[in-house]
PDB file of C-alpha atoms in Angstrom:
ATOM      1  CA  MET A   1       0.078   0.213   0.150  1.00  0.00           C
ATOM      2  CA  TRP A   2       2.945   2.539   0.796  1.00  0.00           C
ATOM      3  CA  ASN A   3       4.455   1.968  -2.840  1.00  0.00           C
ATOM      4  CA  HIS A   4       0.789   3.591  -4.199  1.00  0.00           C
ATOM      5  CA  HIS A   5       1.616   6.471  -1.704  1.00  0.00           C
ATOM      6  CA  ASP A   6       5.106   7.102  -3.184  1.00  0.00           C
ATOM      7  CA  TRP A   7       6.628   5.709  -0.269  1.00  0.00           C
ATOM      8  CA  LEU A   8       9.430   3.456  -2.423  1.00  0.00           C
ATOM      9  CA  GLU A   9      12.520   2.059  -0.977  1.00  0.00           C
ATOM     10  CA  ARG A  10      13.914   2.000  -4.361  1.00  0.00           C
ATOM     11  CA  GLY A  11      14.127   4.879  -6.660  1.00  0.00           C
ATOM     12  CA  GLY A  12      14.448   8.618  -6.581  1.00  0.00           C
ATOM     13  CA  GLN A  13      11.778   8.856  -3.687  1.00  0.00           C
ATOM     14  CA  ASN A  14      14.652   7.932  -0.697  1.00  0.00           C
ATOM     15  CA  PRO A  15      11.766   7.933   1.975  1.00  0.00           C
ATOM     16  CA  GLN A  16      14.171   6.177   4.344  1.00  0.00           C
ATOM     17  CA  GLY A  17      16.508   9.431   4.086  1.00  0.00           C
ATOM     18  CA  TYR A  18      13.813  11.744   4.966  1.00  0.00           C
ATOM     19  CA  ARG A  19      12.481   9.409   7.947  1.00  0.00           C
ATOM     20  CA  ALA A  20      15.892   9.264   9.086  1.00  0.00           C
ATOM     21  CA  ALA A  21      16.270  13.008   8.960  1.00  0.00           C
ATOM     22  CA  ILE A  22      13.136  13.295  11.087  1.00  0.00           C
ATOM     23  CA  ASP A  23      14.193  10.494  13.726  1.00  0.00           C
ATOM     24  CA  GLU A  24      17.708  12.021  13.890  1.00  0.00           C
ATOM     25  CA  ARG A  25      16.068  15.412  14.751  1.00  0.00           C
ATOM     26  CA  LEU A  26      13.135  14.543  17.340  1.00  0.00           C
ATOM     27  CA  GLY A  27      13.375  10.920  17.775  1.00  0.00           C
ATOM     28  CA  ALA A  28      11.322   7.825  16.444  1.00  0.00           C
ATOM     29  CA  SER A  29       7.748   8.108  16.239  1.00  0.00           C
ATOM     30  CA  SER A  30       5.115   5.814  17.650  1.00  0.00           C
ATOM     31  CA  SER A  31       2.104   6.803  15.564  1.00  0.00           C
ATOM     32  CA  LEU A  32       1.526   8.350  12.347  1.00  0.00           C
ATOM     33  CA  ASP A  33       0.094  11.915  13.854  1.00  0.00           C
ATOM     34  CA  GLU A  34       3.086  11.642  15.521  1.00  0.00           C
ATOM     35  CA  PHE A  35       5.770  11.177  12.539  1.00  0.00           C
ATOM     36  CA  SER A  36       3.466  14.230  10.435  1.00  0.00           C
ATOM     37  CA  ALA A  37       4.168  16.216  13.416  1.00  0.00           C
ATOM     38  CA  LYS A  38       7.433  16.085  13.452  1.00  0.00           C
ATOM     39  CA  ALA A  39       7.528  16.034   9.913  1.00  0.00           C
ATOM     40  CA  GLN A  40       6.613  19.428   9.498  1.00  0.00           C
ATOM     41  CA  PHE A  41       9.799  20.625  10.922  1.00  0.00           C
ATOM     42  CA  VAL A  42      12.069  18.950   8.314  1.00  0.00           C
ATOM     43  CA  ASN A  43       9.648  20.226   5.783  1.00  0.00           C
ATOM     44  CA  PHE A  44       9.397  23.583   6.557  1.00  0.00           C
ATOM     45  CA  GLU A  45      13.339  24.013   7.151  1.00  0.00           C
ATOM     46  CA  SER A  46      14.334  22.185   4.202  1.00  0.00           C
ATOM     47  CA  MET A  47      11.720  23.856   1.526  1.00  0.00           C
ATOM     48  CA  ARG A  48      12.908  27.602   2.962  1.00  0.00           C
ATOM     49  CA  ALA A  49      16.271  26.529   2.569  1.00  0.00           C
ATOM     50  CA  ILE A  50      16.169  26.031  -1.313  1.00  0.00           C
ATOM     51  CA  PHE A  51      14.275  29.523  -1.602  1.00  0.00           C
ATOM     52  CA  GLU A  52      16.993  31.154   0.722  1.00  0.00           C
ATOM     53  CA  ALA A  53      20.176  29.558  -1.137  1.00  0.00           C
ATOM     54  CA  TRP A  54      18.382  31.008  -4.481  1.00  0.00           C
ATOM     55  CA  ASN A  55      17.943  34.457  -2.775  1.00  0.00           C
ATOM     56  CA  ALA A  56      21.520  34.418  -1.536  1.00  0.00           C
ATOM     57  CA  ASN A  57      22.994  33.893  -5.085  1.00  0.00           C
ATOM     58  CA  LEU A  58      20.229  36.231  -6.987  1.00  0.00           C
ATOM     59  CA  TRP A  59      21.461  37.076 -10.597  1.00  0.00           C
ATOM     60  CA  ASN A  60      24.918  35.368  -9.704  1.00  0.00           C
ATOM     61  CA  ASP A  61      24.445  32.267 -10.635  1.00  0.00           C
ATOM     62  CA  ALA A  62      20.723  31.917  -9.992  1.00  0.00           C
ATOM     63  CA  GLY A  63      17.983  33.693 -12.009  1.00  0.00           C
ATOM     64  CA  GLY A  64      15.018  31.336 -11.089  1.00  0.00           C
ATOM     65  CA  LEU A  65      14.171  28.226  -9.542  1.00  0.00           C
ATOM     66  CA  LEU A  66      12.357  25.194 -10.676  1.00  0.00           C
ATOM     67  CA  LEU A  67      10.461  22.881  -8.647  1.00  0.00           C
ATOM     68  CA  TRP A  68       9.423  19.062  -9.559  1.00  0.00           C
ATOM     69  CA  MET A  69       5.854  18.384  -9.080  1.00  0.00           C
ATOM     70  CA  SER A  70       4.355  21.416  -7.055  1.00  0.00           C
ATOM     71  CA  ASN A  71       1.410  18.998  -6.158  1.00  0.00           C
ATOM     72  CA  PRO A  72       0.732  15.302  -6.794  1.00  0.00           C
ATOM     73  CA  ALA A  73      -1.786  14.124  -9.017  1.00  0.00           C
ATOM     74  CA  TRP A  74      -2.708  11.481  -6.493  1.00  0.00           C
ATOM     75  CA  HIS A  75      -2.434  10.928  -2.743  1.00  0.00           C
ATOM     76  CA  SER A  76       1.619  11.198  -2.100  1.00  0.00           C
ATOM     77  CA  THR A  77       3.676  11.484   0.629  1.00  0.00           C
ATOM     78  CA  VAL A  78       6.949  13.214  -1.500  1.00  0.00           C
ATOM     79  CA  TRP A  79       7.388  15.853  -3.567  1.00  0.00           C
ATOM     80  CA  GLN A  80       4.635  18.676  -2.973  1.00  0.00           C
ATOM     81  CA  THR A  81       4.271  21.918  -1.558  1.00  0.00           C
ATOM     82  CA  TYR A  82       0.857  21.417  -1.152  1.00  0.00           C
ATOM     83  CA  ASP A  83      -1.430  17.690  -1.219  1.00  0.00           C
ATOM     84  CA  TYR A  84      -3.929  16.033  -3.534  1.00  0.00           C
ATOM     85  CA  ASN A  85      -6.591  17.439  -0.924  1.00  0.00           C
ATOM     86  CA  LEU A  86      -5.685  20.866  -1.340  1.00  0.00           C
ATOM     87  CA  ASP A  87      -4.066  21.319   2.320  1.00  0.00           C
ATOM     88  CA  VAL A  88      -1.191  22.900   3.100  1.00  0.00           C
ATOM     89  CA  ASN A  89       2.082  21.890   5.076  1.00  0.00           C
ATOM     90  CA  GLY A  90       5.075  23.120   6.502  1.00  0.00           C
ATOM     91  CA  THR A  91       6.801  22.652   3.019  1.00  0.00           C
ATOM     92  CA  TYR A  92       4.096  25.228   1.719  1.00  0.00           C
ATOM     93  CA  TYR A  93       5.208  27.791   4.361  1.00  0.00           C
ATOM     94  CA  GLY A  94       8.271  27.088   4.180  1.00  0.00           C
ATOM     95  CA  ALA A  95       8.678  28.187   0.436  1.00  0.00           C
ATOM     96  CA  ARG A  96       6.607  31.219   0.859  1.00  0.00           C
ATOM     97  CA  ALA A  97       8.692  31.941   3.729  1.00  0.00           C
ATOM     98  CA  GLY A  98      11.725  32.222   1.302  1.00  0.00           C
ATOM     99  CA  CYS A  99       9.539  33.770  -1.525  1.00  0.00           C
ATOM    100  CA  GLU A 100       8.520  36.699   0.410  1.00  0.00           C
ATOM    101  CA  ALA A 101       8.676  40.098  -1.519  1.00  0.00           C
ATOM    102  CA  HIS A 102      10.757  41.445   1.112  1.00  0.00           C
ATOM    103  CA  HIS A 103      12.800  39.236   2.961  1.00  0.00           C
ATOM    104  CA  VAL A 104      15.212  38.684   5.560  1.00  0.00           C
ATOM    105  CA  GLN A 105      17.391  35.777   5.929  1.00  0.00           C
ATOM    106  CA  ALA A 106      20.799  33.918   7.336  1.00  0.00           C
ATOM    107  CA  ASP A 107      22.923  31.842   5.911  1.00  0.00           C
ATOM    108  CA  GLN A 108      22.858  28.529   8.187  1.00  0.00           C
ATOM    109  CA  VAL A 109      26.806  27.925   7.873  1.00  0.00           C
ATOM    110  CA  ASP A 110      28.145  31.541   8.633  1.00  0.00           C
ATOM    111  CA  TRP A 111      24.753  32.967   9.897  1.00  0.00           C
ATOM    112  CA  LYS A 112      25.348  36.002   7.922  1.00  0.00           C
ATOM    113  CA  VAL A 113      22.304  38.180   7.605  1.00  0.00           C
ATOM    114  CA  LEU A 114      20.925  39.315   4.192  1.00  0.00           C
ATOM    115  CA  ALA A 115      17.529  41.683   3.301  1.00  0.00           C
ATOM    116  CA  VAL A 116      16.155  40.433   0.241  1.00  0.00           C
ATOM    117  CA  ASN A 117      13.810  43.062  -1.817  1.00  0.00           C
ATOM    118  CA  HIS A 118      12.656  41.096  -4.858  1.00  0.00           C
ATOM    119  CA  THR A 119      10.139  43.982  -6.043  1.00  0.00           C
ATOM    120  CA  GLY A 120      10.659  46.726  -9.037  1.00  0.00           C
ATOM    121  CA  GLU A 121      11.270  49.360  -6.300  1.00  0.00           C
ATOM    122  CA  GLU A 122      14.064  50.531  -4.138  1.00  0.00           C
ATOM    123  CA  LEU A 123      13.647  50.071  -0.987  1.00  0.00           C
ATOM    124  CA  ARG A 124      15.606  52.566   1.380  1.00  0.00           C
ATOM    125  CA  GLY A 125      15.731  52.738   5.306  1.00  0.00           C
ATOM    126  CA  ALA A 126      14.932  49.851   5.803  1.00  0.00           C
ATOM    127  CA  GLU A 127      16.188  48.168   9.314  1.00  0.00           C
ATOM    128  CA  VAL A 128      17.415  44.556  10.005  1.00  0.00           C
ATOM    129  CA  ARG A 129      17.170  43.230  13.530  1.00  0.00           C
ATOM    130  CA  ALA A 130      17.993  40.112  14.945  1.00  0.00           C
ATOM    131  CA  GLU A 131      17.467  38.762  18.576  1.00  0.00           C
ATOM    132  CA  VAL A 132      18.806  35.325  19.959  1.00  0.00           C
ATOM    133  CA  LEU A 133      16.904  33.742  22.823  1.00  0.00           C
ATOM    134  CA  ASP A 134      16.434  30.731  24.338  1.00  0.00           C
ATOM    135  CA  LEU A 135      13.030  28.225  24.477  1.00  0.00           C
ATOM    136  CA  SER A 136      11.566  30.711  27.282  1.00  0.00           C
ATOM    137  CA  GLY A 137      11.855  33.351  25.386  1.00  0.00           C
ATOM    138  CA  ARG A 138      14.813  34.895  27.229  1.00  0.00           C
ATOM    139  CA  PRO A 139      17.319  37.226  25.034  1.00  0.00           C
ATOM    140  CA  LEU A 140      20.825  35.681  24.719  1.00  0.00           C
ATOM    141  CA  ALA A 141      22.913  38.135  23.229  1.00  0.00           C
ATOM    142  CA  ASP A 142      22.091  41.959  22.865  1.00  0.00           C
ATOM    143  CA  ARG A 143      19.811  42.806  20.132  1.00  0.00           C
ATOM    144  CA  GLN A 144      21.623  43.493  16.712  1.00  0.00           C
ATOM    145  CA  ARG A 145      20.425  46.064  14.192  1.00  0.00           C
ATOM    146  CA  ARG A 146      21.492  47.844  11.078  1.00  0.00           C
ATOM    147  CA  LYS A 147      20.089  50.123   8.306  1.00  0.00           C
ATOM    148  CA  VAL A 148      20.002  49.145   5.027  1.00  0.00           C
ATOM    149  CA  ASP A 149      19.049  50.187   1.660  1.00  0.00           C
ATOM    150  CA  ILE A 150      18.124  47.354  -1.133  1.00  0.00           C
ATOM    151  CA  ALA A 151      17.963  48.266  -4.943  1.00  0.00           C
ATOM    152  CA  ALA A 152      14.932  46.694  -6.970  1.00  0.00           C
ATOM    153  CA  SER A 153      15.656  42.909  -7.103  1.00  0.00           C
ATOM    154  CA  ALA A 154      18.611  42.880  -5.315  1.00  0.00           C
ATOM    155  CA  THR A 155      20.135  41.921  -1.899  1.00  0.00           C
ATOM    156  CA  ALA A 156      21.846  43.706   0.781  1.00  0.00           C
ATOM    157  CA  GLN A 157      24.323  42.537   3.553  1.00  0.00           C
ATOM    158  CA  ALA A 158      23.725  43.043   7.397  1.00  0.00           C
ATOM    159  CA  PHE A 159      25.767  41.306   9.618  1.00  0.00           C
ATOM    160  CA  ALA A 160      26.503  38.286  11.034  1.00  0.00           C
ATOM    161  CA  VAL A 161      24.648  36.610  14.119  1.00  0.00           C
ATOM    162  CA  PRO A 162      27.080  34.989  16.101  1.00  0.00           C
ATOM    163  CA  ARG A 163      26.196  32.058  18.659  1.00  0.00           C
ATOM    164  CA  PRO A 164      25.644  33.053  22.275  1.00  0.00           C
ATOM    165  CA  ASP A 165      27.841  32.049  25.541  1.00  0.00           C
ATOM    166  CA  GLY A 166      27.061  29.490  27.639  1.00  0.00           C
ATOM    167  CA  ASP A 167      25.473  26.055  26.743  1.00  0.00           C
ATOM    168  CA  HIS A 168      22.556  26.807  24.636  1.00  0.00           C
ATOM    169  CA  PRO A 169      22.840  24.003  21.924  1.00  0.00           C
ATOM    170  CA  LEU A 170      19.258  24.652  20.571  1.00  0.00           C
ATOM    171  CA  HIS A 171      17.840  28.246  20.606  1.00  0.00           C
ATOM    172  CA  LEU A 172      16.282  30.656  18.562  1.00  0.00           C
ATOM    173  CA  VAL A 173      17.580  33.194  15.887  1.00  0.00           C
ATOM    174  CA  ARG A 174      14.579  35.436  15.091  1.00  0.00           C
ATOM    175  CA  LEU A 175      15.105  38.241  12.466  1.00  0.00           C
ATOM    176  CA  ARG A 176      13.176  41.107  11.355  1.00  0.00           C
ATOM    177  CA  LEU A 177      13.050  43.580   8.467  1.00  0.00           C
ATOM    178  CA  THR A 178      10.988  46.774   8.992  1.00  0.00           C
ATOM    179  CA  HIS A 179       9.935  49.646   6.623  1.00  0.00           C
ATOM    180  CA  ALA A 180      11.445  52.856   7.259  1.00  0.00           C
ATOM    181  CA  ASP A 181       7.843  53.539   8.447  1.00  0.00           C
ATOM    182  CA  GLY A 182       8.012  50.918  11.409  1.00  0.00           C
ATOM    183  CA  ARG A 183       5.947  48.309   9.807  1.00  0.00           C
ATOM    184  CA  THR A 184       7.286  44.836   9.569  1.00  0.00           C
ATOM    185  CA  LEU A 185       7.922  43.278   6.082  1.00  0.00           C
ATOM    186  CA  SER A 186       9.507  39.994   6.752  1.00  0.00           C
ATOM    187  CA  GLN A 187       9.949  38.107  10.184  1.00  0.00           C
ATOM    188  CA  ASN A 188      11.840  35.173  10.003  1.00  0.00           C
ATOM    189  CA  THR A 189      12.480  32.645  12.814  1.00  0.00           C
ATOM    190  CA  TYR A 190      15.055  29.658  12.628  1.00  0.00           C
ATOM    191  CA  TRP A 191      15.522  27.164  15.168  1.00  0.00           C
ATOM    192  CA  ARG A 192      19.693  27.161  15.430  1.00  0.00           C
ATOM    193  CA  TYR A 193      21.170  23.717  16.589  1.00  0.00           C
ATOM    194  CA  GLU A 194      24.740  22.393  16.812  1.00  0.00           C
ATOM    195  CA  GLN A 195      23.731  18.678  16.153  1.00  0.00           C
ATOM    196  CA  PRO A 196      20.389  17.477  14.949  1.00  0.00           C
ATOM    197  CA  GLU A 197      19.805  15.400  18.330  1.00  0.00           C
ATOM    198  CA  ASP A 198      19.765  19.068  19.947  1.00  0.00           C
ATOM    199  CA  MET A 199      16.405  19.479  18.584  1.00  0.00           C
ATOM    200  CA  ARG A 200      14.889  17.028  20.386  1.00  0.00           C
ATOM    201  CA  ALA A 201      14.760  19.570  23.616  1.00  0.00           C
ATOM    202  CA  LEU A 202      11.377  20.139  22.352  1.00  0.00           C
ATOM    203  CA  ASN A 203       9.753  16.958  23.022  1.00  0.00           C
ATOM    204  CA  ASP A 204      10.383  18.304  26.507  1.00  0.00           C
ATOM    205  CA  LEU A 205       8.319  21.883  26.077  1.00  0.00           C
ATOM    206  CA  THR A 206       5.189  20.786  28.208  1.00  0.00           C
ATOM    207  CA  ASP A 207       4.430  24.502  29.545  1.00  0.00           C
ATOM    208  CA  ALA A 208       3.161  26.222  26.183  1.00  0.00           C
ATOM    209  CA  ARG A 209      -0.324  27.406  26.968  1.00  0.00           C
ATOM    210  CA  LEU A 210      -2.421  28.516  23.768  1.00  0.00           C
ATOM    211  CA  GLN A 211      -5.625  31.068  23.233  1.00  0.00           C
ATOM    212  CA  ILE A 212      -7.408  31.467  20.287  1.00  0.00           C
ATOM    213  CA  SER A 213     -10.021  34.002  20.206  1.00  0.00           C
ATOM    214  CA  GLY A 214     -11.884  36.176  18.043  1.00  0.00           C
ATOM    215  CA  ALA A 215     -13.171  34.427  14.599  1.00  0.00           C
ATOM    216  CA  ARG A 216     -15.059  37.452  13.384  1.00  0.00           C
ATOM    217  CA  THR A 217     -16.376  36.284  10.356  1.00  0.00           C
ATOM    218  CA  VAL A 218     -17.299  38.392   6.697  1.00  0.00           C
ATOM    219  CA  ARG A 219     -18.552  37.604   3.459  1.00  0.00           C
ATOM    220  CA  ARG A 220     -16.182  39.225   0.743  1.00  0.00           C
ATOM    221  CA  ASP A 221     -15.222  38.670  -2.865  1.00  0.00           C
ATOM    222  CA  GLY A 222     -17.349  35.412  -2.806  1.00  0.00           C
ATOM    223  CA  ARG A 223     -15.401  34.346   0.339  1.00  0.00           C
ATOM    224  CA  LEU A 224     -15.781  33.259   4.109  1.00  0.00           C
ATOM    225  CA  ILE A 225     -13.068  35.279   5.711  1.00  0.00           C
ATOM    226  CA  LEU A 226     -12.583  34.493   9.438  1.00  0.00           C
ATOM    227  CA  SER A 227      -9.983  36.603  11.588  1.00  0.00           C
ATOM    228  CA  VAL A 228      -8.853  35.127  14.941  1.00  0.00           C
ATOM    229  CA  THR A 229      -6.166  35.914  17.413  1.00  0.00           C
ATOM    230  CA  VAL A 230      -3.620  33.218  18.583  1.00  0.00           C
ATOM    231  CA  ARG A 231      -1.616  33.668  21.665  1.00  0.00           C
ATOM    232  CA  ASN A 232       0.779  31.887  23.913  1.00  0.00           C
ATOM    233  CA  ARG A 233       0.043  32.436  27.338  1.00  0.00           C
ATOM    234  CA  GLY A 234       2.512  29.991  28.348  1.00  0.00           C
ATOM    235  CA  ARG A 235       6.216  29.895  29.900  1.00  0.00           C
ATOM    236  CA  VAL A 236       7.956  28.797  27.220  1.00  0.00           C
ATOM    237  CA  VAL A 237       8.104  28.713  23.116  1.00  0.00           C
ATOM    238  CA  ALA A 238       5.134  26.903  21.340  1.00  0.00           C
ATOM    239  CA  PRO A 239       6.829  25.703  18.251  1.00  0.00           C
ATOM    240  CA  MET A 240       5.503  25.348  14.807  1.00  0.00           C
ATOM    241  CA  VAL A 241       1.512  26.279  15.744  1.00  0.00           C
ATOM    242  CA  ARG A 242      -0.848  25.327  13.124  1.00  0.00           C
ATOM    243  CA  LEU A 243      -4.369  26.586  12.568  1.00  0.00           C
ATOM    244  CA  ALA A 244      -6.855  24.554  10.701  1.00  0.00           C
ATOM    245  CA  LEU A 245     -10.335  25.842   9.344  1.00  0.00           C
ATOM    246  CA  ARG A 246     -12.312  23.395  10.492  1.00  0.00           C
ATOM    247  CA  ASP A 247     -16.152  21.871  10.202  1.00  0.00           C
ATOM    248  CA  HIS A 248     -17.801  22.572  13.975  1.00  0.00           C
ATOM    249  CA  ARG A 249     -20.034  19.529  13.874  1.00  0.00           C
ATOM    250  CA  SER A 250     -18.090  16.808  12.040  1.00  0.00           C
ATOM    251  CA  GLY A 251     -14.425  18.214  12.910  1.00  0.00           C
ATOM    252  CA  LYS A 252     -13.050  17.153   9.536  1.00  0.00           C
ATOM    253  CA  ARG A 253     -10.895  19.930   7.731  1.00  0.00           C
ATOM    254  CA  VAL A 254     -12.186  22.583   5.804  1.00  0.00           C
ATOM    255  CA  LEU A 255     -10.417  22.765   1.999  1.00  0.00           C
ATOM    256  CA  PRO A 256      -9.108  24.257   0.255  1.00  0.00           C
ATOM    257  CA  ALA A 257      -8.920  27.304   2.866  1.00  0.00           C
ATOM    258  CA  ARG A 258      -6.002  30.264   2.798  1.00  0.00           C
ATOM    259  CA  TYR A 259      -4.274  31.353   5.905  1.00  0.00           C
ATOM    260  CA  SER A 260      -2.432  34.817   6.190  1.00  0.00           C
ATOM    261  CA  ASP A 261       0.314  32.969   8.109  1.00  0.00           C
ATOM    262  CA  ASN A 262       0.629  29.239   8.990  1.00  0.00           C
ATOM    263  CA  TYR A 263       3.205  26.941  11.326  1.00  0.00           C
ATOM    264  CA  LEU A 264       4.131  30.064  13.713  1.00  0.00           C
ATOM    265  CA  TRP A 265       6.590  29.973  16.712  1.00  0.00           C
ATOM    266  CA  LEU A 266       4.938  32.084  19.407  1.00  0.00           C
ATOM    267  CA  LEU A 267       7.342  33.252  22.233  1.00  0.00           C
ATOM    268  CA  PRO A 268       5.817  33.476  25.965  1.00  0.00           C
ATOM    269  CA  GLY A 269       2.860  36.052  26.068  1.00  0.00           C
ATOM    270  CA  GLU A 270       3.089  36.895  21.868  1.00  0.00           C
ATOM    271  CA  GLU A 271       0.056  36.841  20.005  1.00  0.00           C
ATOM    272  CA  ARG A 272      -0.299  36.521  16.398  1.00  0.00           C
ATOM    273  CA  ASP A 273      -3.692  37.963  14.396  1.00  0.00           C
ATOM    274  CA  ILE A 274      -4.586  35.917  11.282  1.00  0.00           C
ATOM    275  CA  THR A 275      -7.156  35.657   8.563  1.00  0.00           C
ATOM    276  CA  VAL A 276      -8.636  32.644   7.415  1.00  0.00           C
ATOM    277  CA  SER A 277     -10.877  32.126   4.434  1.00  0.00           C
ATOM    278  CA  CYS A 278     -13.016  29.713   2.075  1.00  0.00           C
ATOM    279  CA  PRO A 279     -14.837  29.863  -0.661  1.00  0.00           C
ATOM    280  CA  LEU A 280     -18.388  30.404  -0.050  1.00  0.00           C
ATOM    281  CA  GLY A 281     -20.953  27.272  -0.405  1.00  0.00           C
ATOM    282  CA  SER A 282     -22.171  24.502   1.989  1.00  0.00           C
ATOM    283  CA  HIS A 283     -20.537  26.456   4.831  1.00  0.00           C
ATOM    284  CA  ASP A 284     -22.214  28.808   7.245  1.00  0.00           C
ATOM    285  CA  ARG A 285     -20.261  30.727   9.524  1.00  0.00           C
ATOM    286  CA  GLY A 286     -21.763  29.191  12.546  1.00  0.00           C
ATOM    287  CA  ASP A 287     -20.507  25.965  11.318  1.00  0.00           C
ATOM    288  CA  LEU A 288     -16.875  26.823  11.037  1.00  0.00           C
ATOM    289  CA  GLU A 289     -14.202  26.918  13.537  1.00  0.00           C
ATOM    290  CA  VAL A 290     -10.253  27.574  14.036  1.00  0.00           C
ATOM    291  CA  THR A 291      -7.979  25.201  15.728  1.00  0.00           C
ATOM    292  CA  ALA A 292      -4.868  25.842  16.826  1.00  0.00           C
ATOM    293  CA  GLN A 293      -2.181  23.465  17.941  1.00  0.00           C
ATOM    294  CA  GLY A 294       1.847  23.707  18.378  1.00  0.00           C
ATOM    295  CA  TYR A 295       4.420  20.961  18.792  1.00  0.00           C
ATOM    296  CA  ARG A 296       3.594  19.207  22.006  1.00  0.00           C
ATOM    297  CA  THR A 297       0.989  21.754  23.190  1.00  0.00           C
ATOM    298  CA  SER A 298      -3.052  21.276  23.273  1.00  0.00           C
ATOM    299  CA  THR A 299      -5.602  21.908  20.857  1.00  0.00           C
ATOM    300  CA  VAL A 300      -7.421  24.981  21.168  1.00  0.00           C
ATOM    301  CA  SER A 301     -10.490  26.101  19.286  1.00  0.00           C
ATOM    302  CA  THR A 302     -12.874  28.944  18.542  1.00  0.00           C
ATOM    303  CA  ARG A 303     -15.934  29.164  16.375  1.00  0.00           C
ATOM    304  CA  GLY A 304     -17.075  31.719  13.539  1.00  0.00           C
ATOM    305  CA  ARG A 305     -19.547  34.519  14.283  1.00  0.00           C
ATOM    306  CA  ARG A 306     -20.590  37.621  12.928  1.00  0.00           C
TER     307      ARG A 306
END
């Protein structure tokens, strides 16, 4: 059966290498649901890296990037940014992060930070910021800042982010690119580790507490649009928080759906406003709910309302 889902251990898919990368980082899984949750770290991280490598070499030896099979023609476990059911997982959001019109990124070898402008207009007076944080959200180093001007369809170097002093094998590097008027143009969070198995510290995070509220619903341009706020009320970071639009009665996913952002890293006390939308159809706003669940956190939900 697995072969019919492209889990072929002979051939180009090489799922045993994919599984080994997941197991090495977060340990072996005892269920398919657990494996799927762990897989999103690798999915997001690897796809973001592909597009950020393109950004780093923009117009040097890379004018574009081609993905093979952006989505599959059948239920497949490999080679997709969105799946047969039109669901979007870590791969999609990793790709979308690297493809932002304005983007800030770090080279994960030397941790030099680069600001990217994919638009046709120069960006002047922008600011690049970097924070190094532990898994409780506490700063491990002074915040770095630098003003940059980025030509149209070009990049600009900012600074390097050194590793913190002390024993912090797994920590967060959060980058932000802001407009001269203070608007955030890009926010990018890396989970930086010395060895892949250092990520297993995430398995011990039990004090993240999510709260989701709002779900105000409007009809616009043939779509139902829900606005929610998701917040981490806990004492540690909430990793890879995934929002999902569901039918309240059955609990099933509503597909396709669009999210303004997803797979979030929320620091203690941090909140994010998210919009979710789906085509008008058989669903009434009162039948919909939005759920949020991070890695190792409980699921919370809020009902759609006017």
